[in-house]
mmCIF file of C-alpha atoms in Angstrom:
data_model
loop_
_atom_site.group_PDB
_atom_site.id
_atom_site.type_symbol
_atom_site.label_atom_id
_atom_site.label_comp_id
_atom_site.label_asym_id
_atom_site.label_seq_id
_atom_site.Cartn_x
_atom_site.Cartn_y
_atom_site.Cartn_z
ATOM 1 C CA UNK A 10 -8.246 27.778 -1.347
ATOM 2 C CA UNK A 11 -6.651 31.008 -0.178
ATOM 3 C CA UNK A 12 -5.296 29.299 2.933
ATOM 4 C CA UNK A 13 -3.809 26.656 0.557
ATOM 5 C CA UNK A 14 -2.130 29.389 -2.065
ATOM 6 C CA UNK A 15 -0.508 30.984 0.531
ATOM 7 C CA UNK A 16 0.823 27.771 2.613
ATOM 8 C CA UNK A 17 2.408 27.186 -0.881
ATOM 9 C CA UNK A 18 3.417 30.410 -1.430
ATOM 10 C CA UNK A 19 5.646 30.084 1.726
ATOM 11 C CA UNK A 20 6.561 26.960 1.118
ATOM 12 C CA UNK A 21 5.143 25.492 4.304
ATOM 13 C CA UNK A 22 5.525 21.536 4.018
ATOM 14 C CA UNK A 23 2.067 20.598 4.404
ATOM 15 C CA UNK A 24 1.594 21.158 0.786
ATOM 16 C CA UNK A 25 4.540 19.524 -0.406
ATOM 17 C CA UNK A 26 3.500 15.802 1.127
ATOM 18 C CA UNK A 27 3.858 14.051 -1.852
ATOM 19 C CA UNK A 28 7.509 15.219 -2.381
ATOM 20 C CA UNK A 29 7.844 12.039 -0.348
ATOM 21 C CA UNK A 30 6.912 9.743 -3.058
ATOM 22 C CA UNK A 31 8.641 11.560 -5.513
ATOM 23 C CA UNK A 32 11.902 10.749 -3.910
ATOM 24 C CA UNK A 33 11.458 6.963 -5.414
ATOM 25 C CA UNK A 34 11.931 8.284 -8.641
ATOM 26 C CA UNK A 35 15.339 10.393 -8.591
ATOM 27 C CA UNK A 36 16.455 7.271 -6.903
ATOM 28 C CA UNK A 37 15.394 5.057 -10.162
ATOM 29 C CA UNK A 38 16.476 7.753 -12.238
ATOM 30 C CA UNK A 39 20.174 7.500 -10.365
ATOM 31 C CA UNK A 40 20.131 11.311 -9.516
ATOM 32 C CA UNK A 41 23.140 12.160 -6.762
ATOM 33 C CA UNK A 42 21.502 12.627 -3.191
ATOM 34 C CA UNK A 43 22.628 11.598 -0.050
ATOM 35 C CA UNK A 44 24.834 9.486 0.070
ATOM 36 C CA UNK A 45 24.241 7.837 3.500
ATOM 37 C CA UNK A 46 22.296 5.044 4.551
ATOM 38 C CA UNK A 47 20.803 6.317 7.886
ATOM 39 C CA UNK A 48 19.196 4.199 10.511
ATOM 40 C CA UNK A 49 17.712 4.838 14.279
ATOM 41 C CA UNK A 50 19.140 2.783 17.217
ATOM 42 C CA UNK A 51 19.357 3.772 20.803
ATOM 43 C CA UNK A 52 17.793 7.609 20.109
ATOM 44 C CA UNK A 53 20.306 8.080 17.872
ATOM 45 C CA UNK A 54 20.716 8.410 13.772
ATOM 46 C CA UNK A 55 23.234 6.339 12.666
ATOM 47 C CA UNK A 56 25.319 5.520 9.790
ATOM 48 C CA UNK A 57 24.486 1.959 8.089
ATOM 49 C CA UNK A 58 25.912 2.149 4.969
ATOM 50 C CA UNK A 59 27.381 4.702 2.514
ATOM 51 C CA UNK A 60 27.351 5.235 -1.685
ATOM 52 C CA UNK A 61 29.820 2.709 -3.476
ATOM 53 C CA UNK A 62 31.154 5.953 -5.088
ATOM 54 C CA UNK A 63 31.877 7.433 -1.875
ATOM 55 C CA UNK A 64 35.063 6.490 0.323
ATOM 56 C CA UNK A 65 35.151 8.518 3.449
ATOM 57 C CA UNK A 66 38.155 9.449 5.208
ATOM 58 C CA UNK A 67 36.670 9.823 8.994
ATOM 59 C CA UNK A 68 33.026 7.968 9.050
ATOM 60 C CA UNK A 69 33.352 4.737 9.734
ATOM 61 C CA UNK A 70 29.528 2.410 10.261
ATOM 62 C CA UNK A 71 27.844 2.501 13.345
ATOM 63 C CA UNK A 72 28.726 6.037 13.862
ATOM 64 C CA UNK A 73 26.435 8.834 15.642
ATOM 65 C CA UNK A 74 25.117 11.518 12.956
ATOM 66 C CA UNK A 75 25.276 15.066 14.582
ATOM 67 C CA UNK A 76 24.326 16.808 12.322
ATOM 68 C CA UNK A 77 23.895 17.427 8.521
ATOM 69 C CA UNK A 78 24.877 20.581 6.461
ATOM 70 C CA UNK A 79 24.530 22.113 9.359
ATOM 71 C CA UNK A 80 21.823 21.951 11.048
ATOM 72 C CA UNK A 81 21.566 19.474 13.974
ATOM 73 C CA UNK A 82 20.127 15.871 13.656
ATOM 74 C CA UNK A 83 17.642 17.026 16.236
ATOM 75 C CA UNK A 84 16.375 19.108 14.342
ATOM 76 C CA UNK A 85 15.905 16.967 11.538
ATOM 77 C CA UNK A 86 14.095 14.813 13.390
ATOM 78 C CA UNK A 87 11.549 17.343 15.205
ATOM 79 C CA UNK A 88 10.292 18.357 11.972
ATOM 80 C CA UNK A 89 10.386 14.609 10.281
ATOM 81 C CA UNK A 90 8.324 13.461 13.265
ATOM 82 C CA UNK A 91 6.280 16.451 12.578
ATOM 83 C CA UNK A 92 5.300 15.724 8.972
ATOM 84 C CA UNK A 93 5.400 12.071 8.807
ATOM 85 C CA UNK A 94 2.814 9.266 8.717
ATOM 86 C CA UNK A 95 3.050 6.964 11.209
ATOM 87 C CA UNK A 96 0.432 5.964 14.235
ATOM 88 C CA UNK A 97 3.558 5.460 16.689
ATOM 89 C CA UNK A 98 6.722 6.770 17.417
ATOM 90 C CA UNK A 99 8.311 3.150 16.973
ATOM 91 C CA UNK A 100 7.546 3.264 13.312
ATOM 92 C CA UNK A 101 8.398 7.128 12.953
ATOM 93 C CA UNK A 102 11.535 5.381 13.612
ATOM 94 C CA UNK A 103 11.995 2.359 11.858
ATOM 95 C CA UNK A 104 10.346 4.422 8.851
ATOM 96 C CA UNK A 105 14.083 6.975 9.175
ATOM 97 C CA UNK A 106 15.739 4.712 6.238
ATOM 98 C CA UNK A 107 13.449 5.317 4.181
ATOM 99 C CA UNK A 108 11.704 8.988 4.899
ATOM 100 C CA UNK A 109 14.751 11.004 6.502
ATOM 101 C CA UNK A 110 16.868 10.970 3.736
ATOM 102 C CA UNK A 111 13.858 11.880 1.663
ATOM 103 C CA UNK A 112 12.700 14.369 3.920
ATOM 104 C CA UNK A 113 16.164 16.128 3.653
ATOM 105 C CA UNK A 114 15.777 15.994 -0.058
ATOM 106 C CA UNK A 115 12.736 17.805 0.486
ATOM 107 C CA UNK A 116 13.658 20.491 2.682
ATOM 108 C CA UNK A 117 17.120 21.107 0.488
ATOM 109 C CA UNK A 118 16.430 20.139 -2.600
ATOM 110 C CA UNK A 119 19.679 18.620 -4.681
ATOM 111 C CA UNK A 120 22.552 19.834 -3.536
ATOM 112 C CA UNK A 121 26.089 18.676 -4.758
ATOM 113 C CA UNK A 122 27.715 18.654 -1.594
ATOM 114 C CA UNK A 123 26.837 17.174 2.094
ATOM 115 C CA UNK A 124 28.731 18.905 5.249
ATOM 116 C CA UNK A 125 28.409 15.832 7.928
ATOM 117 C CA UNK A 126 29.493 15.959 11.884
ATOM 118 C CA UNK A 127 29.794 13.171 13.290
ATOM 119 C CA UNK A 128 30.778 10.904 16.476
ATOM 120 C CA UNK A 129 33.128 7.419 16.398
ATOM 121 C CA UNK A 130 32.158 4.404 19.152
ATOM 122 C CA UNK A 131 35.391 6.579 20.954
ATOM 123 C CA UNK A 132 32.978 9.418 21.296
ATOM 124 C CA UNK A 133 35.118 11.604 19.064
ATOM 125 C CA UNK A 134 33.803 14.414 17.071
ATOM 126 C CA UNK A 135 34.470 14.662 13.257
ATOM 127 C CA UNK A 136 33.448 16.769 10.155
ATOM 128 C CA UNK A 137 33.498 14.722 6.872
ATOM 129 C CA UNK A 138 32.313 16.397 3.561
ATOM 130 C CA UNK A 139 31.156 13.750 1.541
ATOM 131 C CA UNK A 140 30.139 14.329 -2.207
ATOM 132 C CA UNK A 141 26.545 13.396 -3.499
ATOM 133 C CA UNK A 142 25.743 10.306 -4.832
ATOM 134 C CA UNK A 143 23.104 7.697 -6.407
ATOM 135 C CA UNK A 144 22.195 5.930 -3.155
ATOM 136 C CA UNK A 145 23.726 3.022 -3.989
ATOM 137 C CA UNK A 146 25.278 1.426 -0.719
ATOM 138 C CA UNK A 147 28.100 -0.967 -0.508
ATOM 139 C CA UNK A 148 27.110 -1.488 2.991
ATOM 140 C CA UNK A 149 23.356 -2.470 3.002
ATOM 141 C CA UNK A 150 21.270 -0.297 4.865
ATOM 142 C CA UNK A 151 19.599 -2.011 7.546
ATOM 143 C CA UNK A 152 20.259 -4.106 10.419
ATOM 144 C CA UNK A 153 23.126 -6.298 10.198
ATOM 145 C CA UNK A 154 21.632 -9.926 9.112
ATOM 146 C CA UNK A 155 18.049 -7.781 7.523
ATOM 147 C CA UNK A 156 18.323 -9.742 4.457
ATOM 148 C CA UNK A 157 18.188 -13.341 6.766
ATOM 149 C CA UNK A 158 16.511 -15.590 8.194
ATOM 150 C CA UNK A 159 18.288 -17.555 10.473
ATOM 151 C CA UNK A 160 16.868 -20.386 12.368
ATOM 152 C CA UNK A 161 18.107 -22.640 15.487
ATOM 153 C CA UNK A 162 17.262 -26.016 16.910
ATOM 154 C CA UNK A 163 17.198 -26.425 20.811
ATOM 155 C CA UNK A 164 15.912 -29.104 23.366
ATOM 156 C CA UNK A 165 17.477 -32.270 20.772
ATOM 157 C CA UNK A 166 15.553 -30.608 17.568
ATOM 158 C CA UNK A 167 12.236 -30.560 19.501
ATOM 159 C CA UNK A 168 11.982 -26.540 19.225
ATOM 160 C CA UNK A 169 13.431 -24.718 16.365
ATOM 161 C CA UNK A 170 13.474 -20.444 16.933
ATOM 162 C CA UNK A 171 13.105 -18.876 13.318
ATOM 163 C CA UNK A 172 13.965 -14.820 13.482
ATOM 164 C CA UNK A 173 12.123 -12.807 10.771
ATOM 165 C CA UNK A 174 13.749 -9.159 11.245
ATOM 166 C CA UNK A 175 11.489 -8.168 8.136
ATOM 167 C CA UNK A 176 8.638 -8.946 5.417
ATOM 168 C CA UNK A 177 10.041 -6.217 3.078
ATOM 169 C CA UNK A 178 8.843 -7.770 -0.911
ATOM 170 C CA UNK A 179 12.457 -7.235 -1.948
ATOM 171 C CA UNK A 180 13.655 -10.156 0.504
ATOM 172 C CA UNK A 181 10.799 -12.239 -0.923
ATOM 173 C CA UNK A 182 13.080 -14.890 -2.955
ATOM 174 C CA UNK A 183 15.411 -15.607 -0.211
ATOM 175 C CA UNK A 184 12.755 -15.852 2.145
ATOM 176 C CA UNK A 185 10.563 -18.204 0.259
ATOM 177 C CA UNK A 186 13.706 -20.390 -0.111
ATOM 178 C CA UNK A 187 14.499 -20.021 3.684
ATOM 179 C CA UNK A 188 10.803 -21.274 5.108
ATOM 180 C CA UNK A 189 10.932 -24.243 2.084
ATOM 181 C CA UNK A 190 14.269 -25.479 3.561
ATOM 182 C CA UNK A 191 12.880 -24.459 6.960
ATOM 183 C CA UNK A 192 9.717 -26.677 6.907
ATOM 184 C CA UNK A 193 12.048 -30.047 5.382
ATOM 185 C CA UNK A 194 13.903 -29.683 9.083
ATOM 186 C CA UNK A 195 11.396 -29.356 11.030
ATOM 187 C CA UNK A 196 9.135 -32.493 9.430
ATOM 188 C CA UNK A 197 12.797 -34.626 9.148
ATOM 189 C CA UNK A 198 14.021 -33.659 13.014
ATOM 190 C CA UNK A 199 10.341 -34.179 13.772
ATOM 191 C CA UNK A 200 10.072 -30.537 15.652
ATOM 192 C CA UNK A 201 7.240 -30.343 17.825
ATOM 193 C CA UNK A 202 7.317 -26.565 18.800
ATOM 194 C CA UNK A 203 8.138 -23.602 16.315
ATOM 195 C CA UNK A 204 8.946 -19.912 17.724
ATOM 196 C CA UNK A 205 8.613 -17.554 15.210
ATOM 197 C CA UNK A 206 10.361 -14.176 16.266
ATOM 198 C CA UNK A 207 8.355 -10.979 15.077
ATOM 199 C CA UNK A 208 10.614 -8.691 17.374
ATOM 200 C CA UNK A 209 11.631 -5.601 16.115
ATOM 201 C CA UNK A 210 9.535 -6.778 12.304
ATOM 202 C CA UNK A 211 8.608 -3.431 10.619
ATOM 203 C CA UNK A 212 6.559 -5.267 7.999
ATOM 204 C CA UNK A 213 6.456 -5.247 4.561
ATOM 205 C CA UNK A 214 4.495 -7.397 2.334
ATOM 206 C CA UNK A 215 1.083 -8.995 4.291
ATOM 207 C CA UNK A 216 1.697 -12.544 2.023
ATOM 208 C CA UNK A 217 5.243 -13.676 2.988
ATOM 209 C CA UNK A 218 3.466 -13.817 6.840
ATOM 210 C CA UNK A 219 0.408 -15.562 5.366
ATOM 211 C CA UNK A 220 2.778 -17.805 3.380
ATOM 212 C CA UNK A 221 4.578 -19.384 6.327
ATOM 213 C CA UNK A 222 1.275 -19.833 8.384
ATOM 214 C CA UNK A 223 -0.461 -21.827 5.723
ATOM 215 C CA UNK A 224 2.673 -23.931 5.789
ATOM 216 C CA UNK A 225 2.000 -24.505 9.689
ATOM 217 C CA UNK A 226 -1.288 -24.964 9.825
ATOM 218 C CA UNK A 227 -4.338 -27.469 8.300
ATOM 219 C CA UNK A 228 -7.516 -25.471 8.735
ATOM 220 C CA UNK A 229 -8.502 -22.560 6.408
ATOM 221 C CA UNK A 230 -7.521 -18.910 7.878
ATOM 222 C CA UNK A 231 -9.295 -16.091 8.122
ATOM 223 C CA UNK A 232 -6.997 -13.453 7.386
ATOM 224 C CA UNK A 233 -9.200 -10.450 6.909
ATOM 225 C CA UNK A 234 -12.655 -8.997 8.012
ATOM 226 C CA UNK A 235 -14.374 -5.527 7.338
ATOM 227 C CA UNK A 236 -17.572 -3.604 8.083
ATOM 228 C CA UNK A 237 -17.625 -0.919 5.320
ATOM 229 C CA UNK A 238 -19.579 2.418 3.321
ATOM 230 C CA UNK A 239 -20.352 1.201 -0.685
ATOM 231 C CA UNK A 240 -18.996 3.282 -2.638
ATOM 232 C CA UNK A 241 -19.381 3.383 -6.435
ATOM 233 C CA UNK A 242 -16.864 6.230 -6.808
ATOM 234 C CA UNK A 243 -14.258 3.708 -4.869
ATOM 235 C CA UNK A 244 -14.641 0.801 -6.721
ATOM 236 C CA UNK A 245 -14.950 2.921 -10.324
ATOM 237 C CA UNK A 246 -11.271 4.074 -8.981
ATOM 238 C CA UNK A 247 -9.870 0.200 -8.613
ATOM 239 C CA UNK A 248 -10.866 -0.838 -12.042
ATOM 240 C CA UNK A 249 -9.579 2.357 -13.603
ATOM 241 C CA UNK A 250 -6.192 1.925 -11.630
ATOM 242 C CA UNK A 251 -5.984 -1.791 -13.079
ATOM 243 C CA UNK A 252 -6.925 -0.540 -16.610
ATOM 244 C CA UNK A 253 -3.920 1.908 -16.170
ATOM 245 C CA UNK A 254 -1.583 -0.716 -14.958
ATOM 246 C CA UNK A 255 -2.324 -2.926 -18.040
ATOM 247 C CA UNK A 256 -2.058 0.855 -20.662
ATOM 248 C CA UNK A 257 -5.544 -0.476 -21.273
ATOM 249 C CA UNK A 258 -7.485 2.832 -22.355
ATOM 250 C CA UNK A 259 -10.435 3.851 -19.152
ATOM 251 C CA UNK A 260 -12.763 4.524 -21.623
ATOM 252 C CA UNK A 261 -13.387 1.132 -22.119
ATOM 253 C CA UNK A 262 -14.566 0.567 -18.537
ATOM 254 C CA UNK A 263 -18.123 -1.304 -18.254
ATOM 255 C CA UNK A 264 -18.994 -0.831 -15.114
ATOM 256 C CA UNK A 265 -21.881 -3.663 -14.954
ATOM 257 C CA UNK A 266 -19.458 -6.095 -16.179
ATOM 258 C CA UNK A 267 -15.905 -5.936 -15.816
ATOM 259 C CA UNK A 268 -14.336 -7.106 -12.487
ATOM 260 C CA UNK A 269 -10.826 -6.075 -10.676
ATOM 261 C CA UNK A 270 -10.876 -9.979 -10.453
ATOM 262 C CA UNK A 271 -9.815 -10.306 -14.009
ATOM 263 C CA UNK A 272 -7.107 -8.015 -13.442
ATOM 264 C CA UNK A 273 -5.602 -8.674 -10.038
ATOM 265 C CA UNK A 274 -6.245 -12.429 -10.053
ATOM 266 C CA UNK A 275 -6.903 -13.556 -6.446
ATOM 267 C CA UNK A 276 -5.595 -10.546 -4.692
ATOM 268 C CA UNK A 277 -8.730 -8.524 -5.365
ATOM 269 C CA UNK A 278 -12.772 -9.085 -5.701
ATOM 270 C CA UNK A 279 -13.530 -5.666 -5.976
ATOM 271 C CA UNK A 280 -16.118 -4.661 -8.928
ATOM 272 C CA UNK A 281 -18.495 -2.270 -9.277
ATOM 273 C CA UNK A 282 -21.611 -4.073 -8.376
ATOM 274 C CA UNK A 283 -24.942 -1.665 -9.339
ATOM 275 C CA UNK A 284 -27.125 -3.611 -7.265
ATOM 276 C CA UNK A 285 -25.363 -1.750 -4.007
ATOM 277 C CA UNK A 286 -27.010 1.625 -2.885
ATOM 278 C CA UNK A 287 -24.515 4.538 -1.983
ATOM 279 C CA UNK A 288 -23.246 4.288 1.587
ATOM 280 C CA UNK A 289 -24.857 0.966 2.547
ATOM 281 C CA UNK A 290 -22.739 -1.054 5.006
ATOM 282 C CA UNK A 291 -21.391 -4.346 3.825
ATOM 283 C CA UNK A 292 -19.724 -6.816 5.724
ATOM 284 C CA UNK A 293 -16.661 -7.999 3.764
ATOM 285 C CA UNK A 294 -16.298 -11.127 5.141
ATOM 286 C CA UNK A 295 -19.803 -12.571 4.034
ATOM 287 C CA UNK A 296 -19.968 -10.877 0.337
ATOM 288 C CA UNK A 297 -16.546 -11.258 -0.743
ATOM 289 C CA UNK A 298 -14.985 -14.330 1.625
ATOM 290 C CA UNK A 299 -11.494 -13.995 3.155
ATOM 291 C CA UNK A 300 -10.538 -17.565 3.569
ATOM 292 C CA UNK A 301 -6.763 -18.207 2.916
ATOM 293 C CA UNK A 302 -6.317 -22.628 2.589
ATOM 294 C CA UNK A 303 -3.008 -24.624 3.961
ATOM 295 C CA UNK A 304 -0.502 -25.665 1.793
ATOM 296 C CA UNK A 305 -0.534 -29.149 0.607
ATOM 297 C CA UNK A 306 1.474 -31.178 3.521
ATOM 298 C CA UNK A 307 2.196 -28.592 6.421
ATOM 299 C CA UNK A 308 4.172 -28.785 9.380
ATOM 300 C CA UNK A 309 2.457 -30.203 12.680
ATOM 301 C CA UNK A 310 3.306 -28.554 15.792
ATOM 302 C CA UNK A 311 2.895 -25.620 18.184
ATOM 303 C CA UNK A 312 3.355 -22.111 16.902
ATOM 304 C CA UNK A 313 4.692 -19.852 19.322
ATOM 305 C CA UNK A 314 5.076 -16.193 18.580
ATOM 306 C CA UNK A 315 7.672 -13.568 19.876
ATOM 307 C CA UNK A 316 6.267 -10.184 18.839
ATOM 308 C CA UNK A 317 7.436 -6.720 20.797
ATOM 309 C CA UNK A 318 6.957 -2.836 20.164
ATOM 310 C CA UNK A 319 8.903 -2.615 16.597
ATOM 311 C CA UNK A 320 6.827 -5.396 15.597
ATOM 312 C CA UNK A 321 4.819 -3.105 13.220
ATOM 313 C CA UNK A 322 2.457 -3.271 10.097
ATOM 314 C CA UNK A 323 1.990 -6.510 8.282
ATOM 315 C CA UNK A 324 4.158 -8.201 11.004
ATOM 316 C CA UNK A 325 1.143 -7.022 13.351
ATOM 317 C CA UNK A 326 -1.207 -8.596 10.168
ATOM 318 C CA UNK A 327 0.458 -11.922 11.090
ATOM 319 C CA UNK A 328 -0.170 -11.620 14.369
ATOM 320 C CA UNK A 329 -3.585 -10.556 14.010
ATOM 321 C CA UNK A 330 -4.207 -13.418 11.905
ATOM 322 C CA UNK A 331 -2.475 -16.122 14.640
ATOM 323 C CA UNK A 332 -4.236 -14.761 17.432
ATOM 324 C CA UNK A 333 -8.415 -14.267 15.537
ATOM 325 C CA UNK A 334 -7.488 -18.241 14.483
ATOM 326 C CA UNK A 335 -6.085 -19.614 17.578
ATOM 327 C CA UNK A 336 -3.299 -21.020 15.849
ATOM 328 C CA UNK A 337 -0.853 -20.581 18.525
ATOM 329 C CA UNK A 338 0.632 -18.371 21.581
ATOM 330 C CA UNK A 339 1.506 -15.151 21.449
ATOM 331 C CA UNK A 340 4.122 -13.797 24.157
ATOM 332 C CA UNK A 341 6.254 -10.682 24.840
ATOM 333 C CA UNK A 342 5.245 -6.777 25.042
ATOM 334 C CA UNK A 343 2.610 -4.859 22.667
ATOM 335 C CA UNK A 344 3.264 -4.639 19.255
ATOM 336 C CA UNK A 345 4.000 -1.198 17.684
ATOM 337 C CA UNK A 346 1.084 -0.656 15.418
ATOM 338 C CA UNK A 347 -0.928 -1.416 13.317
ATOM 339 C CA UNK A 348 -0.681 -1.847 9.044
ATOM 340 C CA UNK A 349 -0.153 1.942 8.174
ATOM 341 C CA UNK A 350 -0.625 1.810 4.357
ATOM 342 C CA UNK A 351 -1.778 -0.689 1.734
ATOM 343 C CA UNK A 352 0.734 -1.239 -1.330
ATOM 344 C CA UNK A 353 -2.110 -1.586 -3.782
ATOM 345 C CA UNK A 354 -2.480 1.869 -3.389
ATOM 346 C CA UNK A 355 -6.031 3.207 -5.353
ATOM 347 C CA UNK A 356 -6.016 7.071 -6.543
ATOM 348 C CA UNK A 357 -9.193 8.859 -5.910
ATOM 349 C CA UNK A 358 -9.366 12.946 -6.525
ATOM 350 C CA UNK A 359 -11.317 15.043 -4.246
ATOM 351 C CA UNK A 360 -13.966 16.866 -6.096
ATOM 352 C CA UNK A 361 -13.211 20.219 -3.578
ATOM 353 C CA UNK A 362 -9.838 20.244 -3.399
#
């Protein structure tokens, strides 16, 4: 504990980790931060995107980012790849649009004005002081072509290459429409061999991957296995979490009785079974089943998929999932990592801490 008081006492970052998270809400509250959309391509930061609010006179997109009130981007970056959570450094990176800016928040707090240097595709240097602003970008903040899904027939319609750059939830609309009109051309032009490209796929949301491949495919998946500890105080944690989510009150928990299921639908089995002894090893598979069933009429072909070191997270899920099935071939380099978080994130407080 006295470790602890002082590393807060000085300020040190280790005890300010879930300033990270709080960053989601001054951006849903609309409070003026940076107002840059940063991204990370060929070692550098870059500019993607800037506040609608915000007309620069020298930053133009695709610019370097030298530095930022100051201090040097290097910098920046020493101490972000420091302090965040990632198992690689290719999703350090591809986390930067989300994490840097936050990360700056965190180190400067909210400050009114931001002091940028920066560098044109001429390899000129600028300064441009650029006001804060609700991160609200009139340029969107990602990749150019993020928010598609393009696809393209080859070899008279008898292959059909389909890029997914992401499975972020927020592209989940246009995505579901995409791989509905996807799957009419490929039963209409009678495709025989479907590439799906995973380069460069950061991940997102594990069930728009699972989504296509029940579309492809006419044998049940199994799209998740686990050996793990019981533990009572986990589960209890779930079912209050769901009870929150609903404003039901915890105090009406029964623990002998009332499953996760009715809350979470299929998504989760989890309940807090009494018959389990503390710390006894289950096998997830065989208590809970993990089977994930086609969709009604799929596509029949070969699945071939493209996957290289930015392919990252639930994108790696997908692969996972392809590969333990044998539902197709898998070609290109090593992917990036594996999932790094769960969205259905469950609180549980340390009794010592």
């Amino acid at each position: 504990p006295l470790i602890a008081e002082t590393l807060a006492l000085i300020g040190d970052d280790h005890t300010r980790c879930n300033l990270f998270y709080n960053y989601n809400f001054l951006i849903r509250d609309k409070i003026k931060l940076l107002p840059l959309a940063l991204n990370y391509k060929n070692n550098h930061v870059i500019v993607e995107g800037w506040a609608k609010t915000v007309e620069p006179v020298r930053l133009q997109y695709g610019d370097i980012v030298l530095s930022i009130n100051g201090k040097p981007v290097t910098e920046w970056l020493k101490r972000y790849y420091k302090y965040v959570s990632a198992e690689t450094m290719e999703q350090k990176n591809w986390q930067i649009p989300y994490f840097l800016p936050a990360y700056i928040w965190m180190t400067d707090g909210i400050v009114e004005q931001f002091e940028i240097t920066g560098k044109n595709v001429q390899g000129q240097t600028y300064q441009e002081s650029l006001s804060a602003a609700v991160p609200e970008f009139s340029v969107p903040p990602r990749n150019a072509g993020w928010g598609e899904f393009p696809y393209q027939f080859y070899y008279e319609d008898r292959v059909c290459h389909y890029k997914i750059p992401s499975f972020d939830d927020s592209l989940r609309d246009n995505y579901f429409k995409m791989v509905d009109t996807l799957l009419v051309q490929l039963k209409g032009k009678k495709t025989t061999v479907l590439i799906v490209d995973l380069r460069q796929n950061g991940g997102g949301n594990g069930e728009l991957g699972q989504d296509l491949l029940q579309r492809v495919v006419s044998k049940p998946l199994q799209t998740g296995c686990k050996k793990w500890r019981y533990s009572r105080t986990y589960e209890r944690n779930w079912i209050i979490a769901a009870l929150k989510q609903k404003n039901i009150p915890p105090w009406l928990l029964l623990d002998r009785w009332l499953r996760v299921h009715w809350f979470y639908g299929k998504y989760h089995h989890l309940y807090v079974d009494m018959s389990k002894l503390e710390g006894e090893w289950i096998n997830y598979c065989i208590e809970k089943g993990s089977l994930t069933y086609p969709k009604d009429d799929p596509w029949n072909g070969m699945l071939v998929l493209i996957v290289d070191h930015g392919t990252a997270s639930a994108a790696v899920d997908t692969t996972a999932i392809v590969k333990d099935n044998g539902l197709g071939l898998i070609v290109g380099e090593e992917t990036g990592g594996r999932a790094s978080f769960y969205s259905e994130i469950c609180p549980v407080y340390l009794p010592n801490s």
